[in-house]
Amino acid sequence: MTMMFKSLAATLLLSSATQAFSTVTKTDMSPSYLSNVPEGPPDAILGIAEAFKSCTDERKVNVCVGAYRDSTGKPWILPSVRKAEERLLVDPTVNKEYAPIAGDAKYVDLALGFAYGTDADMTKLAGVQTLSGTGACRVGGHFLSKFVPKPEGMDKVPIYIPNPTWGNHIAIFNNCGMDVRRYRYYNSKTNRLDYDGLIEDLKEAPEGSVILLHACAHNPTGCDPTMEQWKDISDLIKSKKHHCFFDSAYQGFASGDAEADASALRLFVSEGHNVVLAQSFAKNFGLYGERTGTLSVVCNSLEERSAVMSQLKLIIRPMYSSPPIHGSSIVKTVLTDEELTAEYYDNCKEMATRINAMRVKLVEVLKEVGSEHDWSHVTEQIGMFAYTGMNSDMCDELTSKYSIFLTRDGRISLAGLNDGNIEYVAKAVHDVTAGKSITS
Ligand SMILES: Cc1ncc(COP(=O)(O)O)c(C=O)c1O
């Protein structure tokens, strides 16, 4: 028996279901393909979350987490979301039947109104409910990979994603069979958007490539183009016949104003792009585990819309059949009731305001504790994260010396900061950065 079989047997013997599984512990089991399955690497971010959980240092701080925490460090259910759930609980028309393949059509319409504006021409929008933003990227990537013509000489559809970007983008679009390439996004010498690099790379990309753009609050850098820059990017994408894929994971959460955070997306639509949009309600509604999102495509006609819808359904059906219904019912309940909608906007603003306050305070306290670095890039950034410019050694030191857990790219989740820990974090950041460069 190999070591693996021995440990499997030991685990199963310890389980309360020993009786039921006793045949698995037989010594005559022949080795199978399973013995050749290699151990995969842990997910970078989830691995840090595990390390935080098992850390026994009382001072520990989690600034890796990509989820909102209130001023006491606790997860927060938005009061408007809670009220919607209470209504659903006593609504006699609610049941647990399957949603259609494309999800709850009413929810999808409301979600698309939230993103594109309530005056958008719904007859041209093909939209389906998805398993949050990740599922939307996955369904969208599959669709693009299947239907975007491959540039000459290429056997896969190229998708250009920013460098850096949300880490999951790389695996998602690779798994969709796309050729994942990067465009420059961040200049670590200035700790600002590398606008010239971005333009050069999009110009160089083969005509007809897919370009992934973060709709607002770019993760991880927090650097967004200005509206003038967005307009120039739109013109360039048009002139190169590229296709745009917008990933919108932070609408409303970035500035506190969902309309303002949709400006870039709406500009591109008004400029005539056949935008593909992945939308997540994880952050802005706090519906992380409810897996609530949409994937939509701006079409040119009713006929196109119908064909696109049919193909999206063909992608979804063998993937997961139909989406979960609880999160979408919450969003639908909130957005169909004026009072709840107003309360929701207040809740969303409250989250954005607290996060922005932490951003400003972090820089203030860094100065107070003696840091002589220019941290103005942090206050210029937007969204959930501060992309500090700290290198991986500094991040490692923060974790080993101070039990402050963060990703090794120097990204700090501002949601993890509060009045109780911000001074501790600022002092630690000062300690590991003093006398060293935070640009490269
Ligand atoms: C840029 C970006 N896109 C998509 C997502 C998807 O998240 P979810 O699948 O939880 O909606 C995230 C989450 O962190 C993100 O930062």
XYZ file of C-alpha atoms in Angstrom, residues 10-22:
13
model
C -6.353 6.468 8.222
C -8.569 9.430 7.469
C -11.488 7.247 6.637
C -10.984 5.126 9.758
C -11.210 8.293 11.796
C -14.405 9.359 10.113
C -17.713 8.777 11.805
C -18.784 6.891 8.706
C -16.244 4.122 9.198
C -18.820 1.387 8.756
C -20.254 2.737 5.554
C -16.830 3.117 3.934
C -15.137 0.000 5.318
